[in-house]
Tab-separated table of C-alpha atoms and ligand atoms in Angstrom:
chain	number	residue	atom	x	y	z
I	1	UNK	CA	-9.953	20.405	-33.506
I	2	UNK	CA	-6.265	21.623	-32.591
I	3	UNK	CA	-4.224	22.371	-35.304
I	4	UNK	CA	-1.526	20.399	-33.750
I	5	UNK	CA	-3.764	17.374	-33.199
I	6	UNK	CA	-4.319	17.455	-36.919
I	7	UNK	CA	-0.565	16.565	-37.378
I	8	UNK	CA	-0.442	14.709	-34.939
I	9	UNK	CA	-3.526	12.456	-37.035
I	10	UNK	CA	-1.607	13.055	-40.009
I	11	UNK	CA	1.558	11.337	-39.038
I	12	UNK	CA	4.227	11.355	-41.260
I	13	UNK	CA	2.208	12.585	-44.397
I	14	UNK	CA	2.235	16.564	-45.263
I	15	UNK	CA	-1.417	18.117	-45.108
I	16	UNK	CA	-1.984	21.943	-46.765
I	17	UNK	CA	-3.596	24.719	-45.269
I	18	UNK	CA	-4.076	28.657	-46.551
I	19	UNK	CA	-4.075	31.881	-45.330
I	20	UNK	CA	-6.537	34.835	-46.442
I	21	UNK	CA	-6.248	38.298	-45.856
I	22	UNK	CA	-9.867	39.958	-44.704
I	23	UNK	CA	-11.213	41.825	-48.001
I	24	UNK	CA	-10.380	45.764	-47.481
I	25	UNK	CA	-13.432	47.180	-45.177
I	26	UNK	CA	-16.477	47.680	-47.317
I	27	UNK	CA	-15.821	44.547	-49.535
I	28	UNK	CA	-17.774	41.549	-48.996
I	29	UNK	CA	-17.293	38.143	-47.745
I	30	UNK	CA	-17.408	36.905	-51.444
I	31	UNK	CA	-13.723	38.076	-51.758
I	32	UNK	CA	-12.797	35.556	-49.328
I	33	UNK	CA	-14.973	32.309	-50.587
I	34	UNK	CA	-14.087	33.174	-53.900
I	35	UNK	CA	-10.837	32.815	-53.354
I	36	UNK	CA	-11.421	29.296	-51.128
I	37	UNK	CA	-13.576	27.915	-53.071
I	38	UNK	CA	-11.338	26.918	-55.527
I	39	UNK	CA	-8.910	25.924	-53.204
I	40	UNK	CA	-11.081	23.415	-50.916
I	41	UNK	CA	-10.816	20.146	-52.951
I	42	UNK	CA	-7.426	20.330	-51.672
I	43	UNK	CA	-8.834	19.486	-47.901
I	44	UNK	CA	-6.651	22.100	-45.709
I	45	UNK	CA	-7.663	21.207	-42.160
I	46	UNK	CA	-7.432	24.453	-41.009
I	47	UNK	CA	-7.090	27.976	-42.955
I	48	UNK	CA	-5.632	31.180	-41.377
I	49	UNK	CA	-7.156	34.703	-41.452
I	50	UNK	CA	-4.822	37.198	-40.781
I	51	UNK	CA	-5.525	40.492	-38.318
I	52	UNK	CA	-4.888	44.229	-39.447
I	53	UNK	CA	-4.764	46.725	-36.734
I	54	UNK	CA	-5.645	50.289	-37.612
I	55	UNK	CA	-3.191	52.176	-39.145
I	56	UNK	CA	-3.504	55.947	-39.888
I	57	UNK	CA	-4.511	57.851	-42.734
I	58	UNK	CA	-3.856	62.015	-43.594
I	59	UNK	CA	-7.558	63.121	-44.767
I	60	UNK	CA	-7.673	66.562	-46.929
I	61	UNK	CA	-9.721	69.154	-44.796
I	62	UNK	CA	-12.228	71.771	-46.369
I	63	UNK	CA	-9.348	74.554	-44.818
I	64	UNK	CA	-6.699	72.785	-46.790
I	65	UNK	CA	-5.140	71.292	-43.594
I	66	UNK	CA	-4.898	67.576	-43.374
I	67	UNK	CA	-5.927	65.826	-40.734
I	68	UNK	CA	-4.487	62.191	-38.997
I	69	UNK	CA	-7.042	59.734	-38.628
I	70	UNK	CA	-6.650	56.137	-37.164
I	71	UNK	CA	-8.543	53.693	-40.204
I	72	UNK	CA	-8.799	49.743	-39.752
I	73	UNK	CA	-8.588	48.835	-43.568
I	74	UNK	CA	-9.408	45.184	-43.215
I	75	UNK	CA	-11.836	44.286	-39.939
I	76	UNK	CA	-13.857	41.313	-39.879
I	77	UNK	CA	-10.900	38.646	-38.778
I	78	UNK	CA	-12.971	36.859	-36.302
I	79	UNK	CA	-16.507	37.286	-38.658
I	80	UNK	CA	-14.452	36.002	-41.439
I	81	UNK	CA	-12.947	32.631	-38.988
I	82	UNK	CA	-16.924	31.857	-38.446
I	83	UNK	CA	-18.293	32.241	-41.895
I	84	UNK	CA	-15.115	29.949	-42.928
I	85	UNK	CA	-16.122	27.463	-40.142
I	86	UNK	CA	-19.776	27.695	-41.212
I	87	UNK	CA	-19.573	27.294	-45.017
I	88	UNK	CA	-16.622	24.596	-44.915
I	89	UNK	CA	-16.460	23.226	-42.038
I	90	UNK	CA	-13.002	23.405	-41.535
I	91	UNK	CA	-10.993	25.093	-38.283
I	92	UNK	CA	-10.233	28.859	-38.849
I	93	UNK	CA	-7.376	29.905	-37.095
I	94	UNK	CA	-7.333	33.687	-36.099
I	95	UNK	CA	-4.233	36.190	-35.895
I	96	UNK	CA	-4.017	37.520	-32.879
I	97	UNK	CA	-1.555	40.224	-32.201
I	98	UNK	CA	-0.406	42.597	-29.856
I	99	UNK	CA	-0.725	46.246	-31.424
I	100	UNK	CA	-3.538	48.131	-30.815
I	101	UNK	CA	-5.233	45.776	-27.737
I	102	UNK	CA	-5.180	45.988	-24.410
I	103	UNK	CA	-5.318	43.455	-22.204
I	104	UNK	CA	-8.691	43.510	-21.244
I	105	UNK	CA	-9.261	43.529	-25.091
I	106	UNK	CA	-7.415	40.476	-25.595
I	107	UNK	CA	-9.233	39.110	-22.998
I	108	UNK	CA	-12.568	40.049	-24.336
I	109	UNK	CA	-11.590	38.560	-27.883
I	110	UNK	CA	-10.530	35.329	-26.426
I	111	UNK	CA	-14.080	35.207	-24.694
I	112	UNK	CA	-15.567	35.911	-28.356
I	113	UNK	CA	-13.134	32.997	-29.840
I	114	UNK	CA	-13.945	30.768	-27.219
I	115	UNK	CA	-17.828	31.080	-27.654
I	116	UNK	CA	-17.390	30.767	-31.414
I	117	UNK	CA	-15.720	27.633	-30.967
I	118	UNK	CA	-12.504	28.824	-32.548
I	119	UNK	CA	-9.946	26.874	-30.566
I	120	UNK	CA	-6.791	28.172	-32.811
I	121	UNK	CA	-5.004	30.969	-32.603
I	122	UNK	CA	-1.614	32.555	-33.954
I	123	UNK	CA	-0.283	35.135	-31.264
I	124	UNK	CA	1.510	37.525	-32.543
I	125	UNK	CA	3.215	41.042	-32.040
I	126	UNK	CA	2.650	42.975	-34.968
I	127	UNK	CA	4.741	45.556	-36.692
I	128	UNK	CA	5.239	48.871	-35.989
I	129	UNK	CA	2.987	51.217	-37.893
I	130	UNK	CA	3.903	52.869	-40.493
I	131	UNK	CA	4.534	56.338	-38.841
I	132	UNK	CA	6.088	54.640	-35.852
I	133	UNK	CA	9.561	54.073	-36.273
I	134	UNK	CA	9.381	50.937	-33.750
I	135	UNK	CA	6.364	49.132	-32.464
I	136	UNK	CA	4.581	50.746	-29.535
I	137	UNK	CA	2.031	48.955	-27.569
I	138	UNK	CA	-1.091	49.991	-25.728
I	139	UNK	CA	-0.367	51.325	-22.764
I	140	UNK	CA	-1.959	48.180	-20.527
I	141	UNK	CA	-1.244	46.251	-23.554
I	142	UNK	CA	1.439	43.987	-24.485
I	143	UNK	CA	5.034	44.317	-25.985
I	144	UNK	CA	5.785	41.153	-27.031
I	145	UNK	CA	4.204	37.812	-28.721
I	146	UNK	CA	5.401	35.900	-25.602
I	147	UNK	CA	3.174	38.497	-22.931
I	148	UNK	CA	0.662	37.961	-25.250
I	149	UNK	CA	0.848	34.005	-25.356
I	150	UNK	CA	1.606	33.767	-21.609
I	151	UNK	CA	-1.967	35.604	-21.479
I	152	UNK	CA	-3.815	33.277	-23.312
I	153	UNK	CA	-1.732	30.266	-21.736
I	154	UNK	CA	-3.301	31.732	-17.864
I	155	UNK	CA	-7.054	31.219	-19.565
I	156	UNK	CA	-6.402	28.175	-21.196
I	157	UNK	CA	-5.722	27.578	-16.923
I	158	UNK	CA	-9.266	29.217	-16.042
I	159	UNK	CA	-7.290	32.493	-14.618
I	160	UNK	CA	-8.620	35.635	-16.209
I	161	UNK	CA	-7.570	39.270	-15.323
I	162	UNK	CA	-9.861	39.984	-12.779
I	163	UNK	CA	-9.116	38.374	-9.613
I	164	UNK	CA	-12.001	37.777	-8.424
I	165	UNK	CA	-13.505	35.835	-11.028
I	166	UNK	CA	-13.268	31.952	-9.306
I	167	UNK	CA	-13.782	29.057	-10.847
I	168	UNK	CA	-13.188	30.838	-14.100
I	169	UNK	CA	-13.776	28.565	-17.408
I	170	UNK	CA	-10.820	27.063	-19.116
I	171	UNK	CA	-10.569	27.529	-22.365
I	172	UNK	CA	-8.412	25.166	-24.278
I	173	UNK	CA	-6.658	27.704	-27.312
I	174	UNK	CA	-3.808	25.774	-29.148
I	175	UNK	CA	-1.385	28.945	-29.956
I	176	UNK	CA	0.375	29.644	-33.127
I	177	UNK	CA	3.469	31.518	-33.557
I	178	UNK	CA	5.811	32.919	-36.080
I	179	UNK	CA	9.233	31.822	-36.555
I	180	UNK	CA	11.901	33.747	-38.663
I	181	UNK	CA	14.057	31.715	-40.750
I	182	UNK	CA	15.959	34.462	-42.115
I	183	UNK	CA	15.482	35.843	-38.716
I	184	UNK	CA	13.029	38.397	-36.899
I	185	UNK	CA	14.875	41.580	-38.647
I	186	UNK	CA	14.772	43.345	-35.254
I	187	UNK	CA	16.759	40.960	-33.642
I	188	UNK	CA	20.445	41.652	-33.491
I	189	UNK	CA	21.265	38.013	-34.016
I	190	UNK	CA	19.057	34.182	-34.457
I	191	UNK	CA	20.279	33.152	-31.326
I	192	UNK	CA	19.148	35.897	-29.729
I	193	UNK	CA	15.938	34.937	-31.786
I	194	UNK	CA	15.510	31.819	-30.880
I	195	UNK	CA	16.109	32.516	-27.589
I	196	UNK	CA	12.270	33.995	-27.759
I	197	UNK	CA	11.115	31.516	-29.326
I	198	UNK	CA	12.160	29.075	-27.256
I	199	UNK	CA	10.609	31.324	-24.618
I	200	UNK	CA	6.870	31.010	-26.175
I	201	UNK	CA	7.271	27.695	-26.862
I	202	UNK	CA	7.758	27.268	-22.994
I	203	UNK	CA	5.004	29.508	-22.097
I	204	UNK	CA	2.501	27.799	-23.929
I	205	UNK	CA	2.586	28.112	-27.682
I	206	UNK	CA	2.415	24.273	-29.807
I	207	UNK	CA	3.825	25.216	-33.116
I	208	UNK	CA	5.890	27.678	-35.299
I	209	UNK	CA	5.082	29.160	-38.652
I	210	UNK	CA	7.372	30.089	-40.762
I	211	UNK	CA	7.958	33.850	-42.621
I	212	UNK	CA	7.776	33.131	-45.830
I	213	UNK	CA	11.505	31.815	-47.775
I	214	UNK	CA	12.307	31.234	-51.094
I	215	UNK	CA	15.317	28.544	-50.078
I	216	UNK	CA	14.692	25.737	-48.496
I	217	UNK	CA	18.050	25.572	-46.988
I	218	UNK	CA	17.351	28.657	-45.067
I	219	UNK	CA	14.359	26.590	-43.887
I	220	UNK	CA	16.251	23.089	-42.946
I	221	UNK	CA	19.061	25.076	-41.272
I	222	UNK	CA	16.481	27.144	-38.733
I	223	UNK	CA	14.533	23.944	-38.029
I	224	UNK	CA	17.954	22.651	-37.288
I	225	UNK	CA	19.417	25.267	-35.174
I	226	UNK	CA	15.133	25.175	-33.222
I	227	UNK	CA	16.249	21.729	-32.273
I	228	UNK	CA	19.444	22.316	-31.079
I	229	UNK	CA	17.893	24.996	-28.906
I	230	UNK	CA	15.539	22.563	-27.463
I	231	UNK	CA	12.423	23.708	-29.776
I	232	UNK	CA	10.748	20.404	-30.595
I	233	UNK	CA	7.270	21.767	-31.920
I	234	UNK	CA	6.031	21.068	-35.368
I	235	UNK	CA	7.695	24.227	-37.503
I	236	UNK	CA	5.178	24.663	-40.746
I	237	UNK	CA	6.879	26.045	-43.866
I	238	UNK	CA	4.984	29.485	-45.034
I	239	UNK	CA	5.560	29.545	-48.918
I	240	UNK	CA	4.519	32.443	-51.465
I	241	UNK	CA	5.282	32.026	-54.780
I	242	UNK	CA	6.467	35.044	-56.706
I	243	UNK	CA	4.150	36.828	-59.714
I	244	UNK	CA	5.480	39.933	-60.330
I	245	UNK	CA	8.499	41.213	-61.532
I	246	UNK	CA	8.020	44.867	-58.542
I	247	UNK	CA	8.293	42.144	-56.137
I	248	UNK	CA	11.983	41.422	-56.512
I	249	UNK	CA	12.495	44.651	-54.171
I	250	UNK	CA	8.950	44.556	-52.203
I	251	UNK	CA	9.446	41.255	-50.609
I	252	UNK	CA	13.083	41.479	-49.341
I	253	UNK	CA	11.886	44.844	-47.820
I	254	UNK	CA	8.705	44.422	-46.633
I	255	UNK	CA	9.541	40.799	-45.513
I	256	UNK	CA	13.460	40.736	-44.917
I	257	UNK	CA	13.645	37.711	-46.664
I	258	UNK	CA	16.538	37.345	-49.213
I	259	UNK	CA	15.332	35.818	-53.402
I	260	UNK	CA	17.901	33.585	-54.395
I	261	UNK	CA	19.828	34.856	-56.995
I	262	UNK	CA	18.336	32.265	-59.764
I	263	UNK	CA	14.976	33.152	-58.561
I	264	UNK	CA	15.776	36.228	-59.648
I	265	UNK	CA	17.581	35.880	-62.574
I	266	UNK	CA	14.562	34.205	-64.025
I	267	UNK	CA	12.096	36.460	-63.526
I	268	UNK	CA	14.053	39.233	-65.257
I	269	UNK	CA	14.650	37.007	-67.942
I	270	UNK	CA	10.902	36.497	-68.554
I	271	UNK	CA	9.079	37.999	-71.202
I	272	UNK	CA	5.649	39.231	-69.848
I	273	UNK	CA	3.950	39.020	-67.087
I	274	UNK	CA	2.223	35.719	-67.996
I	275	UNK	CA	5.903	33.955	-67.995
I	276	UNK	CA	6.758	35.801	-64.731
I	277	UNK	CA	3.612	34.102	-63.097
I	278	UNK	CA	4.684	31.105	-64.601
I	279	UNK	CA	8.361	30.978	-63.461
I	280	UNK	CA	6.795	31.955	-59.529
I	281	UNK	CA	4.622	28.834	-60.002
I	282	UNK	CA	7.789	26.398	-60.682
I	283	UNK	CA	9.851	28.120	-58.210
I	284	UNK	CA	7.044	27.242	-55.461
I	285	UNK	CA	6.037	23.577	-56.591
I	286	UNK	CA	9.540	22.732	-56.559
I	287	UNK	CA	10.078	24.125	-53.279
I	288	UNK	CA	6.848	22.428	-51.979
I	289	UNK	CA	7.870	19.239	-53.553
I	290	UNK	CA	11.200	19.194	-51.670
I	291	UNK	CA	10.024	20.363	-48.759
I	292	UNK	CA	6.902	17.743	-48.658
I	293	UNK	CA	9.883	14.738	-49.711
I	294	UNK	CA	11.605	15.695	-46.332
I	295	UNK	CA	8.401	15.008	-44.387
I	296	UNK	CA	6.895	18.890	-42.750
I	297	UNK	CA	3.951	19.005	-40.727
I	298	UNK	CA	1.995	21.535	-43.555
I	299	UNK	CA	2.799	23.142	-46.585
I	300	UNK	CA	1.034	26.356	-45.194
I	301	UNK	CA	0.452	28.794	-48.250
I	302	UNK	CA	0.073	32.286	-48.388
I	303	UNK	CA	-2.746	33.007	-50.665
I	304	UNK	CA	-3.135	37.173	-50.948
I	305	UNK	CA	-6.260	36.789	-52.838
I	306	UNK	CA	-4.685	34.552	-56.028
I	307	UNK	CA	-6.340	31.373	-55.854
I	308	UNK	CA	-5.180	30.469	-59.090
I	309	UNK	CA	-1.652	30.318	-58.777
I	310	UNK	CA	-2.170	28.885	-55.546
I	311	UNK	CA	-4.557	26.304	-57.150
I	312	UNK	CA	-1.987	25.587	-60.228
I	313	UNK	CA	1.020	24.966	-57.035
I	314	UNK	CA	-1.271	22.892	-55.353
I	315	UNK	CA	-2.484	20.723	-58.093
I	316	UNK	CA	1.217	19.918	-59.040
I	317	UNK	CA	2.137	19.027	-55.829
I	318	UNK	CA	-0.883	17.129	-53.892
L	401	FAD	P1	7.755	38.823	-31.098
L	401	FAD	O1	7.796	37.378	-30.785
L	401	FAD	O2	7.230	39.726	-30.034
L	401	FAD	O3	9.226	39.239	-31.523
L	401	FAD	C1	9.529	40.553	-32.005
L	401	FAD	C2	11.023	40.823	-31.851
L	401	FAD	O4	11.381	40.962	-30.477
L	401	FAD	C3	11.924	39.697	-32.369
L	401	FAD	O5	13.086	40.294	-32.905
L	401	FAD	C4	12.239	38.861	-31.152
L	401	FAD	O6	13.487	38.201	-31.264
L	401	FAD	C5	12.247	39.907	-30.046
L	401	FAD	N1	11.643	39.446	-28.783
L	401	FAD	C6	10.621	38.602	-28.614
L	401	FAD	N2	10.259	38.536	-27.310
L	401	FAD	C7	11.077	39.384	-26.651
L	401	FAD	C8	11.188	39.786	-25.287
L	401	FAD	N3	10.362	39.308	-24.351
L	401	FAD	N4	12.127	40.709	-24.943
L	401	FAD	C9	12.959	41.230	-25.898
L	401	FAD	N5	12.901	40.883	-27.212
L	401	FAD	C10	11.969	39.977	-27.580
L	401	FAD	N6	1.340	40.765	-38.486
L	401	FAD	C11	0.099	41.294	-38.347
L	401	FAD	O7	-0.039	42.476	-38.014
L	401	FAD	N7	-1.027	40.541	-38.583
L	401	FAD	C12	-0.953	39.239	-38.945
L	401	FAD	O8	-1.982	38.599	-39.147
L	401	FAD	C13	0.332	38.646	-39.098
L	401	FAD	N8	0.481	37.337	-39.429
L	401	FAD	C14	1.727	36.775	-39.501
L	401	FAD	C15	1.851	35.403	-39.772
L	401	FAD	C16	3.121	34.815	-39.856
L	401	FAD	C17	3.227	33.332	-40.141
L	401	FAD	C18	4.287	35.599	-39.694
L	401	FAD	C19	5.646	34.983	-39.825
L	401	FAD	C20	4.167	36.964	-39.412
L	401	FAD	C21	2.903	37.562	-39.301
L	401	FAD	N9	2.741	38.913	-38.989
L	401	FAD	C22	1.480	39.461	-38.849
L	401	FAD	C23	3.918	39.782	-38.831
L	401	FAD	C24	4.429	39.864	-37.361
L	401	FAD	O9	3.461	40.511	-36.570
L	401	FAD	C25	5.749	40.632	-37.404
L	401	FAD	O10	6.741	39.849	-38.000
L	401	FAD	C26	6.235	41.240	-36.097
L	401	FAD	O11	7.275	42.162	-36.403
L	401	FAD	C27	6.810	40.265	-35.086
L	401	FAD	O12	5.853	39.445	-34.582
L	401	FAD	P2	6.258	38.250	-33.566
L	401	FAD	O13	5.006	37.649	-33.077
L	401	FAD	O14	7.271	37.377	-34.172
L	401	FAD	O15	6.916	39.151	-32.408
């Protein structure tokens, strides 16, 4: 089923749904069912498995020089979307993204997802890699999240990228995207912002998720300013609750995302790392709680492998 159709079933009540990382190449699927298991009495209608292009790695020659290689560190996203399927019979919804495809590679992966019976997607860009000081594309591939959608939108039509192919099959893909609301840090500005988003949204895409946020204002005030831009899909709050005290400086820069200033304040003030998980845990059930009180689609979490603290937020707030 669509995702969107599940909130559309759900009304005005707030379901929950995951997201999983694929375990790093040579791990096994265990990593990923041990971490949903626990998490499944919670009935998400959906869970996400996010995509990990290759990135590069310098690998020590035998003459002492090094050597760049190209490495995909976590494969398996679409494996991973039928084995979730299979075992739980819940949707999987696969990250798509730009970097590293083609379009003849997108096309050929929507083909897979389609014959899988994977009807989901979240179409995405990607970042730029690490060595790349701004994201580069395949040449043939696409730039942006919105070429990307307006691809999958044409197939969802039965129009593929060979021309001759008539009668093509339609395939019916409810798309995903992400929405900023601290704002995309590449954009100069969150009208500019939402000024792509609203361009997805009218190429094809059905709802937003949200970058993780640690204040809900930030949340309220970008669905807000989506609606007063003419965005009227359902926007799904991504959450993450802090554990660790390194993560006061990882998140903002990894995720441009500002920690309020309590936040903050608290985990300093805790003594080990026990209490730090512990004030991370309140922080993200009272967020949930509000944000579930003002009626969102999903409380979408981000799990990173820690069921438990995910399980211990979810308890205390379904
Ligand atoms: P885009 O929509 O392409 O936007 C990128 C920037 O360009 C923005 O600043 C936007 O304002 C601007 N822009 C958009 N369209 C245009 C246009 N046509 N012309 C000019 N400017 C434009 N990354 C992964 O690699 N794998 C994942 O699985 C993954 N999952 C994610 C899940 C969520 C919920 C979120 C929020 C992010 C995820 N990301 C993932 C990270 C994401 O790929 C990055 O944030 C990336 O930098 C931007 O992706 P996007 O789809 O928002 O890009």
């Amino acid at each position: 089923m669509k995702v969107t159709s599940y909130f559309e079933k759900a009304k005005d009540s707030t379901l929950i749904s995951f997201e999983v990382l694929p375990p790093l190449k040579g791990g096994s699927m265990e990593a990923i069912f041990n971490t949903l298991d626990p998490l499944m009495e919670f009935k998400p209608p959906f869970i996400d498995v996010t995509y990990h292009r290759e990135e590069y790695i310098y690998v020590k020659k035998p003459s002492g020089y090094y050597e760049k290689t190209a490495i995909r560190k976590r494969p398996g996203t679409v494996g991973i979307c039928a084995a979730i399927m299979h075992r739980y019979g819940v949707d999987a919804v696969p990250h798509l993204i730009c970097g590293g495809f083609t379009k003849e590679d997108t096309e050929n992966a929507l083909i897979d997802l389609n014959f899988l019976n994977i009807n989901n997607v979240l179409a995405l860009r990607g970042d730029a890699r690490k060595f790349e000081g701004k994201f580069v594309p395949e040449t043939d591939g696409h730039a942006y999240a919105l070429d990307l959608i307006k691809q999958i939108s044409k197939m969802n039509k039965g129009v593929y990228l060979d021309s001759n192919i008539e009668n093509g099959e339609k395939t019916d893909f409810c798309i995903g995207i992400a929405g900023y609301p601290e704002k995309h840090y590449e954009a100069p500005n969150m009208e500019n912002d939402l000024h792509w988003t609203k361009a997805k949204i009218d190429a094809g895409a059905d709802y937003i998720v949200t970058q993780m946020f640690f204040n809900n204002q930030a949340y309220f005030d970008y669905v807000k300013a989506c609606r007063e831009n003419g965005i009227n899909v359902p926007i799904v709050p991504g959450l993450k609750p802090l554990t660790k005290k390194y993560q006061l400086n990882s998140i903002p820069r990894i995720f441009h995302v500002d920690l309020p200033e309590d936040l903050a304040k608290e985990m300093l003030r805790a003594k080990n790392a026990e209490a730090r998980v512990q004030v991370g845990i309140e922080w993200c059930i009272m967020q949930s709680k509000e944000l579930k009180a003002a009626g969102v689609p999903c409380l979408h979490y981000y799990t990173m492998g820690d069921s438990e603290t995910i399980r211990k937020i979810a308890e205390a707030v379904y």
